[in-house]
Amino acid sequence: MIRSRKFAITALAVLGVTALAGCAQPADTGDGGDGDKATFKFAVVAEETGNYAGYGTQLVAGVKAAVKDINAAGDYNFTLEPVIYDCQSDQAICVQKTRQAITSDELPVVMGPIVSVNIVPSAEVTNRAGVPHLVMAVLPALTADYDNTFRWGTQNDRSNQTVVDYVEANLKPGEDVAIVNATTDFGKGGAVIQTEQLADIGVTPALTIGHDPDQADYTPVITQLKELNPRYVLLSDSNPADVAKLLRQAKELGLESEWIGADASGSIDLAGAAAIGYKTVSPWYPTEEANSASLAEKLQAQGIEIPGWIAAMAYDATLGLAEAVATGGTTSEEIWSGLEGLSDFDGLARGDWDFSKDHMGLKSSTIATWNGTGYESVWPN
Amino acid sequence: MTDTLSPATTGATGRRAPSAGNLLPIIGVVVAAVAVVLPILVDDFAFNYLMSYTVITCILALTMHLLMGLAGVFSLGQAAMFGAGAYAAVVIIGQTGIDGTLGLFLVAAVGAVIGILMGLVTLRTTDLYLALTTLAFGYIVENLVRNSDWLGGPQGITGFDITFAGSYLDEPKLLYWVGLGFLYLLIVIIMSVRRSKVGRALMATRESPIAARSIGIDTRRYKLLAFGVAGAFAAVAGGLYTAYALVVDPSVFGIDLTLSVLAIAIVGGLRSMPGIIVVAIVLTYFRNSAETFGASQYVLLIYGLLIVLTLRFLPQGLGGLLTSPRVLAATRSIRARFHGGTQ
Amino acid sequence: MTVILEARGLTRKFGGLTAVDNADITVDEHALHGLIGPNGAGKTTFVNMITGVDSIDGGTVTFEGKDVTGLRSFHMASLGMARSFQTSQLFEEESVLSNVMAGRHRHIDYGFPHTFFYTPKTSRVERANRERCMALLEQLNLADDAKRLVAELPYGRRRLVEMARAIASEPSLLVLDEPAAGLPGSDVEALGETLVSLSKNGYTVLIIEHNIGLLMSICDGLTVLSEGRVIADGVPSVVRADPQVIEAYIGRSDDA
Ligand SMILES: Nc1ncnc2c1ncn2[C@@H]1O[C@H](COP(=O)(O)OP(=O)(O)OP(=O)(O)O)[C@@H](O)[C@H]1O
Ligand SMILES: [Mg+2]
């Protein structure tokens, strides 16, 4: 009895802990500033370790790359110094680190974390303290509910709108659109928004298929699609493995439709050759174009293998923050108004940042096709 | 609460009630008093919040002590109780506007009901099955919440205020003191229970249910009682957590919390209240400051390692050291030498 | 003499095996009643049914005039039927005193809030009960071990602790399943004396034992079970002479 209980404790504890201990990655602190210039410090709260380390390390890499460039250029009369807090992908710690940053450490502005369960309470903290907060998460509520947040990215309804804009420009009469979505919060929400936005351009999806996540075989879904043979399949699924399976089975069964999906990081790797021609929507891609390629290189220099949109957005956000500090000042209120003064601001990832009307930064996302070795930008053209 | 019975103790044979333990109550009272004035001494907004979080963790860890250590029920359902309490607090206090002085007790009632339900469902199961069933409870409640629009669905609820006696609990000192009040209440209850009829009934239920029943102890009733009390306090911890996190979303049902509290309870010693409290404080602080020690990417590995090492070398946890015969013998000999030296 | 326990037609089946078959027993108040029979005769199963530990497939149990058939074990115990087990069931990691105190459960009559908050009443009742338990341990020669962990005691003492725990509940019927098994001769004698003094003090005892010599010398009544059936019942001298009993026992020694 005692022995079996002890065994149960060990087994469960070890299982659980090893399951959670995945994807941990090392973190180091930001470098110090230059001698004679004033140093401007700002907080970066990121999931550098834990379940969401993949996102947090992108955020930190983007910030570091931008800080390095800004300080090297020396265009401002201050040097930038990020104070990076690893909140270990844990909500309680993310909240705590945000509090520590703006109270004990008296930092006037916060960037991150990424994942919605962490960024929402963190924004709640900065909002109550009147501290401006640079965010990247796609959740609309983040800028709808809080006036102190500045979105450096595209929120998900605008990404969906981008997809619909693309469809509107390319769909020929007689062609159909189908929606495929995972029956998750993300998938169902995406399908609903896309259906509404398609209605606005007078398109009714000829088929909407929901599928449960983590299935071994998606043949029934593909078979249904083949019967209809739509021009576009709009995919809302955040599970990379499922996206990869869908793409592979579509190719095997000879479905000719073009897939347009949200950026489910990792799915392209998993799908291999079947991902060729897959279109995804995202605020930024590492493409062959000059700006994009140089940014990708900078991000890789910070130690991330495959630079993603989070790192790119963090890079631009840091550029924007430096500009806001230069034009506004170093207190929270001054940074706030400095950020609101950014219109038509040129980042490296995007050239059309605008916070003067609302805090949403970008009007639209971009669409790119995976060609087997890299991304080719297809929208806006 | 002194032991008035003094049976003729013969020589130092065998394991006995610890005599070194006589110091413990005094240390306990001093520590408890210092804990009350601590936020005045260390007046830092963020640190006071960390202290509140530590107190919340202590409450949750002690509910595990009650269920696993005292009643011997290997329940992993803490997240269901904690999460239900979090949502209950937001609805009852944050949205309905009932003050925390009453509201937190209503939250406790909700937690007690969840706990008792969990107990009823698992009455006939033990060990691994019980652990898995109670764990599943968390998933079930999480799913219900995720699909309830009035509870904010997957996004959860933000923009509420938890009040206590008319003041907002987003003042960390107040949050800390309220939490400390509930922690002390739980400590008093556990200490009283352990010395009374109920504690012996729980002990009997844990050590040998057959024997317990043969002397008139309704083992089911006492298991349910333990589930109810644990549920009530875990729910209060969840309610206080919403005042700390300022939001509530389905992640409060996550297994991470249960596992880290389980780690605390095992390392501290399932049977030892002081052990659990000390480890809860140390590990919460360690985890929060892991970055400064350059250990944040190893936190969960360290937790796992601590569990394994504890189970291997200190099956009674750190708290077990307090009553371990070797340690007692060592303190006795030190004391004897010390007295010998001064005379 | 009043009858305290009466079981009629008790039956228990395990699959195809009828472990106890339509068995009766009657125990008088203040009596020392023995239950004997060869190994596997169904004695333990029989008392398990009587004490509510095992379920009943047929028959009735009447205790102190009330029909208690099928009541659960803790309920039986709270009505005053305490027992020990053939393989000891002790609270191993607890002290002797705490084991015995647990036995007093049904007599400790404070409730909430005295259970959750250690009040003067809790303290008073606990002290009184602890003193009673110490007195009992004194009588059973266990006082020196009061604070020792049960797990550390030698076998004989552990058997005694289990008996002490049952006695502490002040039962109107004490059921003992082979308390002398494995005890050295001198301890068996002491046990016999204890049983006699219990019965002199007004206790009623139903005892399962293989040591027939012991039972013959101390029991007021005997019931003999063989292959699930009662084959003899009465005062020891009559039972001893019963040919069926002799055969059951001789048959058994032939096998052995
Ligand atoms: N739970 C059970 N499942 C199946 N068979 C059982 C069970 N309990 C007892 N038996 C069988 O019932 C019969 C009677 O067993 P019981 O233990 O009552 O005998 P006993 O007279 O107490 O024997 P002993 O003198 O060895 O203690 C035996 O054949 C035994 O194998
Ligand atoms: Mg038997």
mmCIF file with all atom_site columns, N, CA, C and O in Angstrom, chain C residues 5-42:
data_model
loop_
_atom_site.group_PDB
_atom_site.id
_atom_site.type_symbol
_atom_site.label_atom_id
_atom_site.label_alt_id
_atom_site.label_comp_id
_atom_site.label_asym_id
_atom_site.label_entity_id
_atom_site.label_seq_id
_atom_site.pdbx_PDB_ins_code
_atom_site.Cartn_x
_atom_site.Cartn_y
_atom_site.Cartn_z
_atom_site.occupancy
_atom_site.B_iso_or_equiv
_atom_site.pdbx_formal_charge
_atom_site.auth_seq_id
_atom_site.auth_comp_id
_atom_site.auth_asym_id
_atom_site.auth_atom_id
_atom_site.pdbx_PDB_model_num
ATOM 1   N N  . LEU C 1 5  ? -25.902 -11.912 21.476 1.00 0.00 ? 5  LEU C N  1
ATOM 2   C CA . LEU C 1 5  ? -25.721 -12.064 20.023 1.00 0.00 ? 5  LEU C CA 1
ATOM 3   C C  . LEU C 1 5  ? -26.384 -13.344 19.561 1.00 0.00 ? 5  LEU C C  1
ATOM 4   O O  . LEU C 1 5  ? -26.208 -14.403 20.156 1.00 0.00 ? 5  LEU C O  1
ATOM 5   N N  . GLU C 1 6  ? -27.129 -13.212 18.497 1.00 0.00 ? 6  GLU C N  1
ATOM 6   C CA . GLU C 1 6  ? -27.741 -14.396 17.935 1.00 0.00 ? 6  GLU C CA 1
ATOM 7   C C  . GLU C 1 6  ? -27.655 -14.317 16.420 1.00 0.00 ? 6  GLU C C  1
ATOM 8   O O  . GLU C 1 6  ? -28.144 -13.358 15.815 1.00 0.00 ? 6  GLU C O  1
ATOM 9   N N  . ALA C 1 7  ? -26.985 -15.308 15.820 1.00 0.00 ? 7  ALA C N  1
ATOM 10  C CA . ALA C 1 7  ? -26.925 -15.361 14.358 1.00 0.00 ? 7  ALA C CA 1
ATOM 11  C C  . ALA C 1 7  ? -27.647 -16.605 13.912 1.00 0.00 ? 7  ALA C C  1
ATOM 12  O O  . ALA C 1 7  ? -27.477 -17.673 14.499 1.00 0.00 ? 7  ALA C O  1
ATOM 13  N N  . ARG C 1 8  ? -28.488 -16.457 12.886 1.00 0.00 ? 8  ARG C N  1
ATOM 14  C CA . ARG C 1 8  ? -29.291 -17.590 12.420 1.00 0.00 ? 8  ARG C CA 1
ATOM 15  C C  . ARG C 1 8  ? -29.104 -17.798 10.922 1.00 0.00 ? 8  ARG C C  1
ATOM 16  O O  . ARG C 1 8  ? -29.292 -16.862 10.139 1.00 0.00 ? 8  ARG C O  1
ATOM 17  N N  . GLY C 1 9  ? -28.716 -19.004 10.587 1.00 0.00 ? 9  GLY C N  1
ATOM 18  C CA . GLY C 1 9  ? -28.670 -19.385 9.169  1.00 0.00 ? 9  GLY C CA 1
ATOM 19  C C  . GLY C 1 9  ? -27.703 -18.591 8.315  1.00 0.00 ? 9  GLY C C  1
ATOM 20  O O  . GLY C 1 9  ? -27.919 -18.410 7.113  1.00 0.00 ? 9  GLY C O  1
ATOM 21  N N  . LEU C 1 10 ? -26.603 -18.124 8.921  1.00 0.00 ? 10 LEU C N  1
ATOM 22  C CA . LEU C 1 10 ? -25.669 -17.292 8.151  1.00 0.00 ? 10 LEU C CA 1
ATOM 23  C C  . LEU C 1 10 ? -24.986 -18.111 7.048  1.00 0.00 ? 10 LEU C C  1
ATOM 24  O O  . LEU C 1 10 ? -24.529 -19.230 7.286  1.00 0.00 ? 10 LEU C O  1
ATOM 25  N N  . THR C 1 11 ? -24.945 -17.536 5.872  1.00 0.00 ? 11 THR C N  1
ATOM 26  C CA . THR C 1 11 ? -24.363 -18.208 4.711  1.00 0.00 ? 11 THR C CA 1
ATOM 27  C C  . THR C 1 11 ? -23.496 -17.237 3.928  1.00 0.00 ? 11 THR C C  1
ATOM 28  O O  . THR C 1 11 ? -23.858 -16.077 3.766  1.00 0.00 ? 11 THR C O  1
ATOM 29  N N  . ARG C 1 12 ? -22.341 -17.729 3.481  1.00 0.00 ? 12 ARG C N  1
ATOM 30  C CA . ARG C 1 12 ? -21.471 -16.899 2.647  1.00 0.00 ? 12 ARG C CA 1
ATOM 31  C C  . ARG C 1 12 ? -20.871 -17.773 1.564  1.00 0.00 ? 12 ARG C C  1
ATOM 32  O O  . ARG C 1 12 ? -20.309 -18.835 1.849  1.00 0.00 ? 12 ARG C O  1
ATOM 33  N N  . LYS C 1 13 ? -21.006 -17.339 0.343  1.00 0.00 ? 13 LYS C N  1
ATOM 34  C CA . LYS C 1 13 ? -20.463 -18.111 -0.780 1.00 0.00 ? 13 LYS C CA 1
ATOM 35  C C  . LYS C 1 13 ? -19.372 -17.314 -1.473 1.00 0.00 ? 13 LYS C C  1
ATOM 36  O O  . LYS C 1 13 ? -19.516 -16.122 -1.693 1.00 0.00 ? 13 LYS C O  1
ATOM 37  N N  . PHE C 1 14 ? -18.281 -17.994 -1.780 1.00 0.00 ? 14 PHE C N  1
ATOM 38  C CA . PHE C 1 14 ? -17.244 -17.400 -2.627 1.00 0.00 ? 14 PHE C CA 1
ATOM 39  C C  . PHE C 1 14 ? -17.210 -18.197 -3.913 1.00 0.00 ? 14 PHE C C  1
ATOM 40  O O  . PHE C 1 14 ? -16.647 -19.287 -3.944 1.00 0.00 ? 14 PHE C O  1
ATOM 41  N N  . GLY C 1 15 ? -17.841 -17.698 -4.954 1.00 0.00 ? 15 GLY C N  1
ATOM 42  C CA . GLY C 1 15 ? -17.922 -18.467 -6.191 1.00 0.00 ? 15 GLY C CA 1
ATOM 43  C C  . GLY C 1 15 ? -18.649 -19.771 -5.918 1.00 0.00 ? 15 GLY C C  1
ATOM 44  O O  . GLY C 1 15 ? -19.762 -19.780 -5.395 1.00 0.00 ? 15 GLY C O  1
ATOM 45  N N  . GLY C 1 16 ? -18.022 -20.881 -6.227 1.00 0.00 ? 16 GLY C N  1
ATOM 46  C CA . GLY C 1 16 ? -18.658 -22.171 -6.022 1.00 0.00 ? 16 GLY C CA 1
ATOM 47  C C  . GLY C 1 16 ? -18.538 -22.675 -4.584 1.00 0.00 ? 16 GLY C C  1
ATOM 48  O O  . GLY C 1 16 ? -19.228 -23.589 -4.176 1.00 0.00 ? 16 GLY C O  1
ATOM 49  N N  . LEU C 1 17 ? -17.671 -22.033 -3.807 1.00 0.00 ? 17 LEU C N  1
ATOM 50  C CA . LEU C 1 17 ? -17.397 -22.526 -2.460 1.00 0.00 ? 17 LEU C CA 1
ATOM 51  C C  . LEU C 1 17 ? -18.330 -21.879 -1.444 1.00 0.00 ? 17 LEU C C  1
ATOM 52  O O  . LEU C 1 17 ? -18.460 -20.653 -1.409 1.00 0.00 ? 17 LEU C O  1
ATOM 53  N N  . THR C 1 18 ? -18.991 -22.690 -0.656 1.00 0.00 ? 18 THR C N  1
ATOM 54  C CA . THR C 1 18 ? -19.810 -22.142 0.420  1.00 0.00 ? 18 THR C CA 1
ATOM 55  C C  . THR C 1 18 ? -18.959 -22.148 1.678  1.00 0.00 ? 18 THR C C  1
ATOM 56  O O  . THR C 1 18 ? -18.775 -23.178 2.310  1.00 0.00 ? 18 THR C O  1
ATOM 57  N N  . ALA C 1 19 ? -18.400 -20.986 2.016  1.00 0.00 ? 19 ALA C N  1
ATOM 58  C CA . ALA C 1 19 ? -17.451 -20.904 3.119  1.00 0.00 ? 19 ALA C CA 1
ATOM 59  C C  . ALA C 1 19 ? -18.165 -21.072 4.456  1.00 0.00 ? 19 ALA C C  1
ATOM 60  O O  . ALA C 1 19 ? -17.650 -21.702 5.377  1.00 0.00 ? 19 ALA C O  1
ATOM 61  N N  . VAL C 1 20 ? -19.356 -20.504 4.552  1.00 0.00 ? 20 VAL C N  1
ATOM 62  C CA . VAL C 1 20 ? -20.164 -20.683 5.753  1.00 0.00 ? 20 VAL C CA 1
ATOM 63  C C  . VAL C 1 20 ? -21.554 -21.071 5.276  1.00 0.00 ? 20 VAL C C  1
ATOM 64  O O  . VAL C 1 20 ? -22.134 -20.425 4.406  1.00 0.00 ? 20 VAL C O  1
ATOM 65  N N  . ASP C 1 21 ? -22.072 -22.154 5.848  1.00 0.00 ? 21 ASP C N  1
ATOM 66  C CA . ASP C 1 21 ? -23.302 -22.725 5.319  1.00 0.00 ? 21 ASP C CA 1
ATOM 67  C C  . ASP C 1 21 ? -24.351 -22.815 6.417  1.00 0.00 ? 21 ASP C C  1
ATOM 68  O O  . ASP C 1 21 ? -24.301 -23.687 7.272  1.00 0.00 ? 21 ASP C O  1
ATOM 69  N N  . ASN C 1 22 ? -25.293 -21.871 6.401  1.00 0.00 ? 22 ASN C N  1
ATOM 70  C CA . ASN C 1 22 ? -26.434 -21.965 7.299  1.00 0.00 ? 22 ASN C CA 1
ATOM 71  C C  . ASN C 1 22 ? -26.026 -22.138 8.764  1.00 0.00 ? 22 ASN C C  1
ATOM 72  O O  . ASN C 1 22 ? -26.534 -23.009 9.461  1.00 0.00 ? 22 ASN C O  1
ATOM 73  N N  . ALA C 1 23 ? -25.085 -21.317 9.212  1.00 0.00 ? 23 ALA C N  1
ATOM 74  C CA . ALA C 1 23 ? -24.541 -21.504 10.560 1.00 0.00 ? 23 ALA C CA 1
ATOM 75  C C  . ALA C 1 23 ? -25.261 -20.638 11.585 1.00 0.00 ? 23 ALA C C  1
ATOM 76  O O  . ALA C 1 23 ? -25.656 -19.504 11.297 1.00 0.00 ? 23 ALA C O  1
ATOM 77  N N  . ASP C 1 24 ? -25.440 -21.201 12.777 1.00 0.00 ? 24 ASP C N  1
ATOM 78  C CA . ASP C 1 24 ? -26.078 -20.478 13.890 1.00 0.00 ? 24 ASP C CA 1
ATOM 79  C C  . ASP C 1 24 ? -25.078 -20.299 15.009 1.00 0.00 ? 24 ASP C C  1
ATOM 80  O O  . ASP C 1 24 ? -24.185 -21.122 15.206 1.00 0.00 ? 24 ASP C O  1
ATOM 81  N N  . ILE C 1 25 ? -25.256 -19.246 15.778 1.00 0.00 ? 25 ILE C N  1
ATOM 82  C CA . ILE C 1 25 ? -24.480 -19.115 17.010 1.00 0.00 ? 25 ILE C CA 1
ATOM 83  C C  . ILE C 1 25 ? -25.280 -18.255 17.982 1.00 0.00 ? 25 ILE C C  1
ATOM 84  O O  . ILE C 1 25 ? -26.012 -17.350 17.558 1.00 0.00 ? 25 ILE C O  1
ATOM 85  N N  . THR C 1 26 ? -25.179 -18.556 19.262 1.00 0.00 ? 26 THR C N  1
ATOM 86  C CA . THR C 1 26 ? -25.844 -17.766 20.286 1.00 0.00 ? 26 THR C CA 1
ATOM 87  C C  . THR C 1 26 ? -24.823 -17.475 21.379 1.00 0.00 ? 26 THR C C  1
ATOM 88  O O  . THR C 1 26 ? -24.178 -18.396 21.878 1.00 0.00 ? 26 THR C O  1
ATOM 89  N N  . VAL C 1 27 ? -24.655 -16.228 21.700 1.00 0.00 ? 27 VAL C N  1
ATOM 90  C CA . VAL C 1 27 ? -23.700 -15.868 22.745 1.00 0.00 ? 27 VAL C CA 1
ATOM 91  C C  . VAL C 1 27 ? -24.445 -15.171 23.868 1.00 0.00 ? 27 VAL C C  1
ATOM 92  O O  . VAL C 1 27 ? -25.196 -14.217 23.623 1.00 0.00 ? 27 VAL C O  1
ATOM 93  N N  . ASP C 1 28 ? -24.246 -15.674 25.097 1.00 0.00 ? 28 ASP C N  1
ATOM 94  C CA . ASP C 1 28 ? -24.908 -15.072 26.254 1.00 0.00 ? 28 ASP C CA 1
ATOM 95  C C  . ASP C 1 28 ? -24.116 -13.878 26.759 1.00 0.00 ? 28 ASP C C  1
ATOM 96  O O  . ASP C 1 28 ? -22.891 -13.820 26.624 1.00 0.00 ? 28 ASP C O  1
ATOM 97  N N  . GLU C 1 29 ? -24.826 -12.966 27.380 1.00 0.00 ? 29 GLU C N  1
ATOM 98  C CA . GLU C 1 29 ? -24.173 -11.795 27.936 1.00 0.00 ? 29 GLU C CA 1
ATOM 99  C C  . GLU C 1 29 ? -23.196 -12.230 29.034 1.00 0.00 ? 29 GLU C C  1
ATOM 100 O O  . GLU C 1 29 ? -23.471 -13.146 29.796 1.00 0.00 ? 29 GLU C O  1
ATOM 101 N N  . HIS C 1 30 ? -22.065 -11.551 29.126 1.00 0.00 ? 30 HIS C N  1
ATOM 102 C CA . HIS C 1 30 ? -20.997 -11.797 30.098 1.00 0.00 ? 30 HIS C CA 1
ATOM 103 C C  . HIS C 1 30 ? -20.303 -13.140 29.924 1.00 0.00 ? 30 HIS C C  1
ATOM 104 O O  . HIS C 1 30 ? -19.509 -13.540 30.763 1.00 0.00 ? 30 HIS C O  1
ATOM 105 N N  . ALA C 1 31 ? -20.620 -13.832 28.830 1.00 0.00 ? 31 ALA C N  1
ATOM 106 C CA . ALA C 1 31 ? -19.999 -15.147 28.633 1.00 0.00 ? 31 ALA C CA 1
ATOM 107 C C  . ALA C 1 31 ? -18.685 -15.019 27.889 1.00 0.00 ? 31 ALA C C  1
ATOM 108 O O  . ALA C 1 31 ? -18.416 -14.038 27.219 1.00 0.00 ? 31 ALA C O  1
ATOM 109 N N  . LEU C 1 32 ? -17.850 -16.054 28.039 1.00 0.00 ? 32 LEU C N  1
ATOM 110 C CA . LEU C 1 32 ? -16.648 -16.207 27.232 1.00 0.00 ? 32 LEU C CA 1
ATOM 111 C C  . LEU C 1 32 ? -16.958 -17.354 26.288 1.00 0.00 ? 32 LEU C C  1
ATOM 112 O O  . LEU C 1 32 ? -17.051 -18.501 26.704 1.00 0.00 ? 32 LEU C O  1
ATOM 113 N N  . HIS C 1 33 ? -17.191 -17.031 25.029 1.00 0.00 ? 33 HIS C N  1
ATOM 114 C CA . HIS C 1 33 ? -17.663 -18.043 24.098 1.00 0.00 ? 33 HIS C CA 1
ATOM 115 C C  . HIS C 1 33 ? -16.593 -18.359 23.067 1.00 0.00 ? 33 HIS C C  1
ATOM 116 O O  . HIS C 1 33 ? -16.044 -17.466 22.441 1.00 0.00 ? 33 HIS C O  1
ATOM 117 N N  . GLY C 1 34 ? -16.295 -19.605 22.891 1.00 0.00 ? 34 GLY C N  1
ATOM 118 C CA . GLY C 1 34 ? -15.255 -20.003 21.941 1.00 0.00 ? 34 GLY C CA 1
ATOM 119 C C  . GLY C 1 34 ? -15.835 -20.466 20.622 1.00 0.00 ? 34 GLY C C  1
ATOM 120 O O  . GLY C 1 34 ? -16.922 -21.025 20.557 1.00 0.00 ? 34 GLY C O  1
ATOM 121 N N  . LEU C 1 35 ? -15.079 -20.180 19.539 1.00 0.00 ? 35 LEU C N  1
ATOM 122 C CA . LEU C 1 35 ? -15.464 -20.672 18.215 1.00 0.00 ? 35 LEU C CA 1
ATOM 123 C C  . LEU C 1 35 ? -14.255 -21.426 17.692 1.00 0.00 ? 35 LEU C C  1
ATOM 124 O O  . LEU C 1 35 ? -13.185 -20.847 17.504 1.00 0.00 ? 35 LEU C O  1
ATOM 125 N N  . ILE C 1 36 ? -14.421 -22.756 17.510 1.00 0.00 ? 36 ILE C N  1
ATOM 126 C CA . ILE C 1 36 ? -13.283 -23.537 17.047 1.00 0.00 ? 36 ILE C CA 1
ATOM 127 C C  . ILE C 1 36 ? -13.632 -24.269 15.774 1.00 0.00 ? 36 ILE C C  1
ATOM 128 O O  . ILE C 1 36 ? -14.787 -24.311 15.356 1.00 0.00 ? 36 ILE C O  1
ATOM 129 N N  . GLY C 1 37 ? -12.596 -24.841 15.188 1.00 0.00 ? 37 GLY C N  1
ATOM 130 C CA . GLY C 1 37 ? -12.791 -25.586 13.948 1.00 0.00 ? 37 GLY C CA 1
ATOM 131 C C  . GLY C 1 37 ? -11.476 -25.685 13.221 1.00 0.00 ? 37 GLY C C  1
ATOM 132 O O  . GLY C 1 37 ? -10.588 -24.870 13.442 1.00 0.00 ? 37 GLY C O  1
ATOM 133 N N  . PRO C 1 38 ? -11.362 -26.696 12.361 1.00 0.00 ? 38 PRO C N  1
ATOM 134 C CA . PRO C 1 38 ? -10.109 -26.880 11.623 1.00 0.00 ? 38 PRO C CA 1
ATOM 135 C C  . PRO C 1 38 ? -9.819  -25.695 10.707 1.00 0.00 ? 38 PRO C C  1
ATOM 136 O O  . PRO C 1 38 ? -10.693 -24.860 10.479 1.00 0.00 ? 38 PRO C O  1
ATOM 137 N N  . ASN C 1 39 ? -8.609  -25.646 10.181 1.00 0.00 ? 39 ASN C N  1
ATOM 138 C CA . ASN C 1 39 ? -8.248  -24.579 9.249  1.00 0.00 ? 39 ASN C CA 1
ATOM 139 C C  . ASN C 1 39 ? -9.214  -24.552 8.078  1.00 0.00 ? 39 ASN C C  1
ATOM 140 O O  . ASN C 1 39 ? -9.591  -25.593 7.556  1.00 0.00 ? 39 ASN C O  1
ATOM 141 N N  . GLY C 1 40 ? -9.597  -23.370 7.699  1.00 0.00 ? 40 GLY C N  1
ATOM 142 C CA . GLY C 1 40 ? -10.473 -23.223 6.542  1.00 0.00 ? 40 GLY C CA 1
ATOM 143 C C  . GLY C 1 40 ? -11.913 -23.595 6.824  1.00 0.00 ? 40 GLY C C  1
ATOM 144 O O  . GLY C 1 40 ? -12.722 -23.723 5.908  1.00 0.00 ? 40 GLY C O  1
ATOM 145 N N  . ALA C 1 41 ? -12.256 -23.768 8.094  1.00 0.00 ? 41 ALA C N  1
ATOM 146 C CA . ALA C 1 41 ? -13.613 -24.178 8.446  1.00 0.00 ? 41 ALA C CA 1
ATOM 147 C C  . ALA C 1 41 ? -14.615 -23.057 8.193  1.00 0.00 ? 41 ALA C C  1
ATOM 148 O O  . ALA C 1 41 ? -15.820 -23.294 8.088  1.00 0.00 ? 41 ALA C O  1
ATOM 149 N N  . GLY C 1 42 ? -14.131 -21.823 8.124  1.00 0.00 ? 42 GLY C N  1
ATOM 150 C CA . GLY C 1 42 ? -15.045 -20.698 7.889  1.00 0.00 ? 42 GLY C CA 1
ATOM 151 C C  . GLY C 1 42 ? -15.242 -19.811 9.097  1.00 0.00 ? 42 GLY C C  1
ATOM 152 O O  . GLY C 1 42 ? -16.152 -18.972 9.123  1.00 0.00 ? 42 GLY C O  1
#
